[in-house]
Coordinates of C-alpha atoms in Angstrom, one line a residue:
M1043 CA 62.7 122.9 54.7
I1044 CA 63.1 126.3 56.3
R1045 CA 66.6 127.8 56.0
I1046 CA 67.4 130.2 58.8
G1047 CA 70.0 133.0 59.0
L1048 CA 70.7 134.0 62.6
V1049 CA 72.0 137.5 63.5
G1050 CA 73.4 137.9 67.0
V1051 CA 74.7 134.5 68.2
G1052 CA 75.3 135.7 71.8
R1053 CA 71.6 136.3 72.3
G1054 CA 69.9 134.2 69.6
R1055 CA 68.7 131.2 71.6
I1056 CA 66.5 129.9 68.7
V1057 CA 69.3 127.5 68.0
Q1058 CA 68.5 125.5 71.1
L1059 CA 64.8 125.7 70.4
V1060 CA 64.8 124.3 66.9
A1061 CA 68.1 122.7 66.3
H1062 CA 66.7 119.2 66.3
R1063 CA 63.7 119.9 64.0
P1064 CA 63.9 118.0 60.7
D1065 CA 62.2 120.8 58.8
V1066 CA 64.7 123.5 59.9
R1067 CA 68.2 124.1 58.6
F1068 CA 70.6 126.8 59.8
A1069 CA 72.1 128.4 56.7
A1070 CA 74.1 131.3 58.1
V1071 CA 75.1 133.1 61.2
C1072 CA 76.2 136.7 61.5
D1073 CA 77.8 138.5 64.4
P1074 CA 80.7 141.0 64.6
C1075 CA 82.0 139.3 67.7
L1076 CA 82.9 136.2 65.6
E1077 CA 85.9 138.1 64.3
V1078 CA 87.6 137.2 67.6
A1079 CA 88.8 133.6 67.3
S1080 CA 88.4 132.7 70.9
V1081 CA 84.8 134.1 71.0
R1082 CA 84.0 132.4 67.7
D1083 CA 85.3 129.0 68.9
R1084 CA 83.3 129.3 72.2
I1085 CA 80.1 130.4 70.6
M1086 CA 80.2 128.0 67.6
G1087 CA 81.0 125.2 70.1
E1088 CA 77.9 126.0 72.0
I1089 CA 75.9 126.0 68.8
R1090 CA 77.3 122.6 67.8
A1091 CA 76.6 121.3 71.2
A1092 CA 72.9 122.3 70.7
G1093 CA 72.9 120.1 67.6
A1094 CA 73.2 122.8 64.9
E1095 CA 75.7 123.6 62.2
F1096 CA 75.8 126.6 59.9
D1097 CA 76.8 126.6 56.3
A1098 CA 78.5 130.0 56.6
V1099 CA 79.7 132.4 59.3
Y1100 CA 79.7 136.1 58.7
T1101 CA 80.8 139.2 60.5
D1102 CA 79.5 141.6 57.9
Y1103 CA 75.7 142.0 57.8
D1104 CA 75.4 143.0 54.2
R1105 CA 77.4 139.9 53.0
F1106 CA 75.3 137.8 55.3
L1107 CA 72.1 139.0 53.6
E1108 CA 73.4 137.8 50.2
H1109 CA 73.5 134.2 51.6
D1110 CA 70.7 131.9 50.5
F1111 CA 68.2 131.5 53.4
D1112 CA 64.5 132.1 54.0
V1113 CA 64.1 133.6 57.4
A1114 CA 66.4 136.1 59.2
V1115 CA 66.2 135.8 62.9
I1116 CA 67.3 139.2 64.4
A1117 CA 68.8 138.7 67.8
S1118 CA 71.3 141.5 67.7
P1119 CA 71.5 144.4 70.1
A1120 CA 68.2 146.3 70.3
P1121 CA 69.3 149.5 68.5
L1122 CA 70.0 147.5 65.4
H1123 CA 66.7 145.6 65.2
A1124 CA 64.7 147.9 62.9
R1125 CA 67.5 148.7 60.5
Q1126 CA 68.5 145.0 60.2
S1127 CA 64.9 143.9 59.9
I1128 CA 64.2 146.4 57.1
A1129 CA 67.4 145.4 55.2
A1130 CA 66.5 141.7 55.5
L1131 CA 62.9 142.3 54.2
R1132 CA 64.3 144.3 51.3
H1133 CA 66.6 141.3 50.5
G1134 CA 63.6 139.1 50.2
K1135 CA 63.8 137.4 53.6
D1136 CA 61.1 136.9 56.1
V1137 CA 62.0 138.2 59.6
I1138 CA 61.6 137.0 63.2
C1139 CA 62.8 139.8 65.4
E1140 CA 63.4 139.9 69.1
V1141 CA 62.0 142.7 71.3
P1142 CA 62.1 145.7 70.9
A1143 CA 61.3 145.9 67.3
V1144 CA 61.9 149.7 67.0
T1145 CA 63.3 152.5 69.2
D1146 CA 61.1 155.3 67.9
L1147 CA 58.1 156.1 65.7
H1148 CA 60.2 156.9 62.7
E1149 CA 61.7 153.4 62.7
A1150 CA 58.2 151.9 63.3
R1151 CA 56.9 153.7 60.1
E1152 CA 59.9 152.6 58.1
L1153 CA 59.4 149.0 59.2
V1154 CA 55.7 149.0 58.3
V1155 CA 56.5 150.4 54.9
A1156 CA 59.1 147.8 54.3
V1157 CA 56.7 145.0 55.2
R1158 CA 54.0 146.4 53.0
E1159 CA 56.3 147.1 50.0
T1160 CA 58.1 143.7 50.1
G1161 CA 55.1 141.5 50.9
R1162 CA 57.4 139.5 53.2
R1163 CA 56.4 138.2 56.6
Y1164 CA 57.5 139.9 59.8
L1165 CA 57.1 138.2 63.1
F1166 CA 57.7 140.0 66.4
A1167 CA 59.1 137.6 69.0

């Protein structure tokens, strides 16, 4: 069983792609827009309609990373991708990140170092 944590529910369409797989479980979702009740209800309704449920819903990324899951799917706004990917790797998570992975060469170097130091898997979607 692969436990997924999804960051960026407005863009993260992985839910529709893998919601019905018996070997995948969605453990947590994180997005600051979920603080707004009407937005949270709409988005979580769409997720449930796709056949998925989440054990926990977070609006704070650091708290989200403390949740028990295997793979962080980074589908947040592009300027956050490198920082969130590096943090997830350093928390012992494998990462699947949407494009773009980085916004400059400094972020690229930091991401490569984090992958090498942690030994975790990083997949560029």
